PDB file of C-alpha atoms in Angstrom:
ATOM      1  CA  MET A   1     -10.472 -56.557 132.879  1.00  0.00           C
ATOM      2  CA  THR A   2     -13.892 -57.648 131.555  1.00  0.00           C
ATOM      3  CA  ARG A   3     -16.101 -55.227 129.705  1.00  0.00           C
ATOM      4  CA  PRO A   4     -19.821 -55.270 129.646  1.00  0.00           C
ATOM      5  CA  PHE A   5     -21.410 -57.022 126.766  1.00  0.00           C
ATOM      6  CA  PHE A   6     -24.951 -55.768 126.566  1.00  0.00           C
ATOM      7  CA  ALA A   7     -25.994 -58.137 123.794  1.00  0.00           C
ATOM      8  CA  ALA A   8     -25.449 -61.088 126.006  1.00  0.00           C
ATOM      9  CA  TYR A   9     -28.710 -60.237 127.954  1.00  0.00           C
ATOM     10  CA  PRO A  10     -31.536 -62.296 126.341  1.00  0.00           C
ATOM     11  CA  ASN A  11     -34.230 -59.726 127.055  1.00  0.00           C
ATOM     12  CA  MET A  12     -32.314 -56.849 125.465  1.00  0.00           C
ATOM     13  CA  LEU A  13     -32.749 -57.217 121.702  1.00  0.00           C
ATOM     14  CA  GLY A  14     -30.888 -54.937 119.303  1.00  0.00           C
ATOM     15  CA  PHE A  15     -28.554 -53.310 121.710  1.00  0.00           C
ATOM     16  CA  GLU A  16     -25.375 -54.636 120.092  1.00  0.00           C
ATOM     17  CA  GLN A  17     -24.472 -51.093 119.105  1.00  0.00           C
ATOM     18  CA  LEU A  18     -23.964 -50.206 122.766  1.00  0.00           C
ATOM     19  CA  ASP A  19     -20.780 -52.211 122.749  1.00  0.00           C
ATOM     20  CA  ARG A  20     -19.395 -50.200 119.804  1.00  0.00           C
ATOM     21  CA  LEU A  21     -20.701 -46.990 121.498  1.00  0.00           C
ATOM     22  CA  MET A  22     -18.742 -47.807 124.709  1.00  0.00           C
ATOM     23  CA  GLU A  23     -15.529 -48.575 122.819  1.00  0.00           C
ATOM     24  CA  ARG A  24     -15.751 -45.383 120.815  1.00  0.00           C
ATOM     25  CA  SER A  25     -16.392 -43.382 123.879  1.00  0.00           C
ATOM     26  CA  ALA A  26     -13.392 -44.925 125.739  1.00  0.00           C
ATOM     27  CA  LYS A  27     -11.102 -44.072 122.648  1.00  0.00           C
ATOM     28  CA  SER A  28     -12.267 -40.544 122.478  1.00  0.00           C
ATOM     29  CA  GLY A  29     -10.660 -39.776 125.917  1.00  0.00           C
ATOM     30  CA  GLY A  30      -7.598 -38.155 124.414  1.00  0.00           C
ATOM     31  CA  ASP A  31      -4.656 -36.555 126.273  1.00  0.00           C
ATOM     32  CA  GLY A  32      -6.603 -34.045 128.307  1.00  0.00           C
ATOM     33  CA  TYR A  33      -5.928 -31.053 126.062  1.00  0.00           C
ATOM     34  CA  PRO A  34      -7.861 -28.795 125.834  1.00  0.00           C
ATOM     35  CA  PRO A  35      -9.516 -29.008 129.323  1.00  0.00           C
ATOM     36  CA  TYR A  36     -13.300 -28.947 129.212  1.00  0.00           C
ATOM     37  CA  ASN A  37     -16.401 -28.757 131.372  1.00  0.00           C
ATOM     38  CA  ILE A  38     -19.734 -30.274 130.784  1.00  0.00           C
ATOM     39  CA  GLU A  39     -22.694 -28.604 132.499  1.00  0.00           C
ATOM     40  CA  LEU A  40     -26.419 -29.379 132.759  1.00  0.00           C
ATOM     41  CA  VAL A  41     -27.914 -25.961 132.189  1.00  0.00           C
ATOM     42  CA  GLY A  42     -31.513 -26.967 132.374  1.00  0.00           C
ATOM     43  CA  GLU A  43     -33.818 -29.932 131.912  1.00  0.00           C
ATOM     44  CA  ASP A  44     -32.486 -31.496 128.532  1.00  0.00           C
ATOM     45  CA  HIS A  45     -29.999 -28.544 127.940  1.00  0.00           C
ATOM     46  CA  TYR A  46     -26.274 -29.080 128.184  1.00  0.00           C
ATOM     47  CA  ARG A  47     -23.269 -26.986 127.733  1.00  0.00           C
ATOM     48  CA  ILE A  48     -19.717 -28.100 126.747  1.00  0.00           C
ATOM     49  CA  THR A  49     -17.097 -25.572 127.558  1.00  0.00           C
ATOM     50  CA  LEU A  50     -13.501 -25.992 126.264  1.00  0.00           C
ATOM     51  CA  ALA A  51     -10.673 -23.733 127.282  1.00  0.00           C
ATOM     52  CA  VAL A  52      -9.105 -22.770 123.876  1.00  0.00           C
ATOM     53  CA  ALA A  53      -6.978 -19.536 124.904  1.00  0.00           C
ATOM     54  CA  GLY A  54      -5.227 -18.135 121.929  1.00  0.00           C
ATOM     55  CA  PHE A  55      -7.540 -19.739 119.222  1.00  0.00           C
ATOM     56  CA  ARG A  56      -9.540 -17.697 117.055  1.00  0.00           C
ATOM     57  CA  GLU A  57     -12.913 -18.603 115.526  1.00  0.00           C
ATOM     58  CA  ALA A  58     -11.170 -19.375 112.181  1.00  0.00           C
ATOM     59  CA  ASP A  59      -8.868 -21.813 113.984  1.00  0.00           C
ATOM     60  CA  LEU A  60     -11.766 -23.960 115.288  1.00  0.00           C
ATOM     61  CA  ALA A  61     -14.043 -26.348 113.451  1.00  0.00           C
ATOM     62  CA  ILE A  62     -17.017 -28.104 115.101  1.00  0.00           C
ATOM     63  CA  THR A  63     -18.665 -31.017 113.287  1.00  0.00           C
ATOM     64  CA  VAL A  64     -21.392 -33.713 114.128  1.00  0.00           C
ATOM     65  CA  GLU A  65     -20.973 -37.002 112.232  1.00  0.00           C
ATOM     66  CA  ASP A  66     -22.542 -40.290 113.003  1.00  0.00           C
ATOM     67  CA  GLY A  67     -23.621 -39.212 116.432  1.00  0.00           C
ATOM     68  CA  GLN A  68     -20.151 -37.837 117.415  1.00  0.00           C
ATOM     69  CA  LEU A  69     -19.389 -34.216 118.137  1.00  0.00           C
ATOM     70  CA  CYS A  70     -15.889 -33.316 117.002  1.00  0.00           C
ATOM     71  CA  VAL A  71     -14.116 -30.150 117.888  1.00  0.00           C
ATOM     72  CA  ARG A  72     -10.789 -29.499 116.150  1.00  0.00           C
ATOM     73  CA  GLY A  73      -8.361 -26.657 116.700  1.00  0.00           C
ATOM     74  CA  ARG A  74      -5.411 -25.690 114.560  1.00  0.00           C
ATOM     75  CA  GLN A  75      -3.612 -22.512 114.785  1.00  0.00           C
ATOM     76  CA  GLU A  76      -1.573 -21.032 112.112  1.00  0.00           C
ATOM     77  CA  ASP A  77       2.082 -20.462 112.923  1.00  0.00           C
ATOM     78  CA  ALA A  78       2.890 -17.148 114.522  1.00  0.00           C
ATOM     79  CA  ASP A  79       3.970 -14.476 112.148  1.00  0.00           C
ATOM     80  CA  GLY A  80       7.703 -14.788 112.445  1.00  0.00           C
ATOM     81  CA  ARG A  81       7.801 -14.285 116.186  1.00  0.00           C
ATOM     82  CA  GLU A  82      10.759 -15.586 118.163  1.00  0.00           C
ATOM     83  CA  TYR A  83       9.840 -16.869 121.632  1.00  0.00           C
ATOM     84  CA  LEU A  84      12.189 -17.015 124.623  1.00  0.00           C
ATOM     85  CA  HIS A  85       9.622 -19.010 126.472  1.00  0.00           C
ATOM     86  CA  ARG A  86       6.345 -20.482 125.150  1.00  0.00           C
ATOM     87  CA  GLY A  87       3.979 -21.584 127.918  1.00  0.00           C
ATOM     88  CA  ILE A  88       0.788 -21.000 126.199  1.00  0.00           C
ATOM     89  CA  ALA A  89      -0.182 -24.130 124.392  1.00  0.00           C
ATOM     90  CA  ALA A  90      -0.698 -23.502 120.557  1.00  0.00           C
ATOM     91  CA  ARG A  91      -0.816 -27.175 119.403  1.00  0.00           C
ATOM     92  CA  GLN A  92      -3.507 -28.618 117.315  1.00  0.00           C
ATOM     93  CA  PHE A  93      -6.125 -30.778 118.954  1.00  0.00           C
ATOM     94  CA  GLN A  94      -9.140 -32.884 118.326  1.00  0.00           C
ATOM     95  CA  ARG A  95     -11.720 -33.606 121.184  1.00  0.00           C
ATOM     96  CA  ASN A  96     -14.560 -35.959 120.472  1.00  0.00           C
ATOM     97  CA  PHE A  97     -17.960 -36.422 122.372  1.00  0.00           C
ATOM     98  CA  VAL A  98     -20.362 -39.080 121.753  1.00  0.00           C
ATOM     99  CA  LEU A  99     -23.870 -37.796 121.614  1.00  0.00           C
ATOM    100  CA  ALA A 100     -26.889 -39.755 122.702  1.00  0.00           C
ATOM    101  CA  GLU A 101     -29.764 -40.234 120.345  1.00  0.00           C
ATOM    102  CA  HIS A 102     -32.008 -37.101 120.011  1.00  0.00           C
ATOM    103  CA  VAL A 103     -29.198 -34.779 121.339  1.00  0.00           C
ATOM    104  CA  GLN A 104     -28.713 -31.843 118.913  1.00  0.00           C
ATOM    105  CA  VAL A 105     -26.172 -28.990 118.877  1.00  0.00           C
ATOM    106  CA  GLU A 106     -28.072 -25.699 119.205  1.00  0.00           C
ATOM    107  CA  GLY A 107     -24.963 -23.483 118.664  1.00  0.00           C
ATOM    108  CA  ALA A 108     -21.528 -22.403 119.738  1.00  0.00           C
ATOM    109  CA  GLN A 109     -19.778 -19.262 120.755  1.00  0.00           C
ATOM    110  CA  LEU A 110     -16.225 -18.224 121.529  1.00  0.00           C
ATOM    111  CA  GLU A 111     -15.881 -15.846 124.550  1.00  0.00           C
ATOM    112  CA  ASN A 112     -12.873 -14.824 126.491  1.00  0.00           C
ATOM    113  CA  GLY A 113     -10.793 -17.895 125.362  1.00  0.00           C
ATOM    114  CA  LEU A 114     -13.701 -20.343 126.228  1.00  0.00           C
ATOM    115  CA  LEU A 115     -15.518 -22.146 123.458  1.00  0.00           C
ATOM    116  CA  HIS A 116     -19.179 -22.887 124.536  1.00  0.00           C
ATOM    117  CA  ILE A 117     -21.187 -25.537 122.644  1.00  0.00           C
ATOM    118  CA  ASP A 118     -24.879 -25.663 123.663  1.00  0.00           C
ATOM    119  CA  LEU A 119     -26.712 -29.008 123.318  1.00  0.00           C
ATOM    120  CA  MET A 120     -30.418 -29.890 123.615  1.00  0.00           C
ATOM    121  CA  ARG A 121     -32.021 -33.303 124.040  1.00  0.00           C
ATOM    122  CA  GLU A 122     -35.288 -33.478 122.069  1.00  0.00           C
ATOM    123  CA  GLN A 123     -37.924 -35.555 123.594  1.00  0.00           C
ATOM    124  CA  PRO A 124     -39.593 -37.717 120.954  1.00  0.00           C
ATOM    125  CA  GLU A 125     -43.242 -38.344 121.011  1.00  0.00           C
ATOM    126  CA  PRO A 126     -44.050 -41.722 122.483  1.00  0.00           C
ATOM    127  CA  THR A 127     -45.526 -44.193 119.862  1.00  0.00           C
ATOM    128  CA  VAL A 128     -47.611 -47.274 120.139  1.00  0.00           C
ATOM    129  CA  GLN A 129     -47.576 -49.813 117.434  1.00  0.00           C
ATOM    130  CA  THR A 130     -50.203 -52.467 117.173  1.00  0.00           C
ATOM    131  CA  ILE A 131     -48.945 -55.641 115.391  1.00  0.00           C
ATOM    132  CA  GLU A 132     -51.462 -57.728 113.569  1.00  0.00           C
ATOM    133  CA  ILE A 133     -51.154 -61.526 113.768  1.00  0.00           C
ATOM    134  CA  ALA A 134     -51.178 -63.013 110.255  1.00  0.00           C
ATOM    135  CA  ALA A 135     -53.449 -65.994 109.788  1.00  0.00           C
ATOM    136  CA  LYS A 136     -51.821 -69.138 108.344  1.00  0.00           C
ATOM    137  CA  VAL A 137     -53.160 -70.082 104.990  1.00  0.00           C
TER     138      VAL A 137
END
C-alpha cells in the first residue's frame, strides 16, 4: 500500500508535517473502546461524545498536547465486590484525537455516562505580507 507523500509535490512548500500528522492519526485508532461520536454542532463548533458508563469525573483526564486531544480513563478497583458476571467494561483506556490548527477545546461535561467535549475552530484574521526586494550592493 502506498501512502500519500505531500512533500513530493513541488508547489506545496512546508507541508512535510502532514505526513507525520497522517501517521499519528492512523496510530491513534485504538481498539474501539470506548465508542465515540463526533458531531458538527454548528459552523466551526464540534462535539466529541465518548460512552464512558461507570466512570466518574475523577476517573477521567482530558489533556491537549502538541495538537493532540487525549482522553484517559482509569477506574479504581471496586471496593471488595465479588462479581458473578462482569459485563460492564471497567478497563482503562486512552483515546486520542488529532486537532487541526486553530481548534480549541471549549469545555467538557459528564452526563448520564456520556463525556461531551466541545471544540471550536477559531478563524484567524487573514494577513497580507509585502516582501521588499533587496538591492544588490
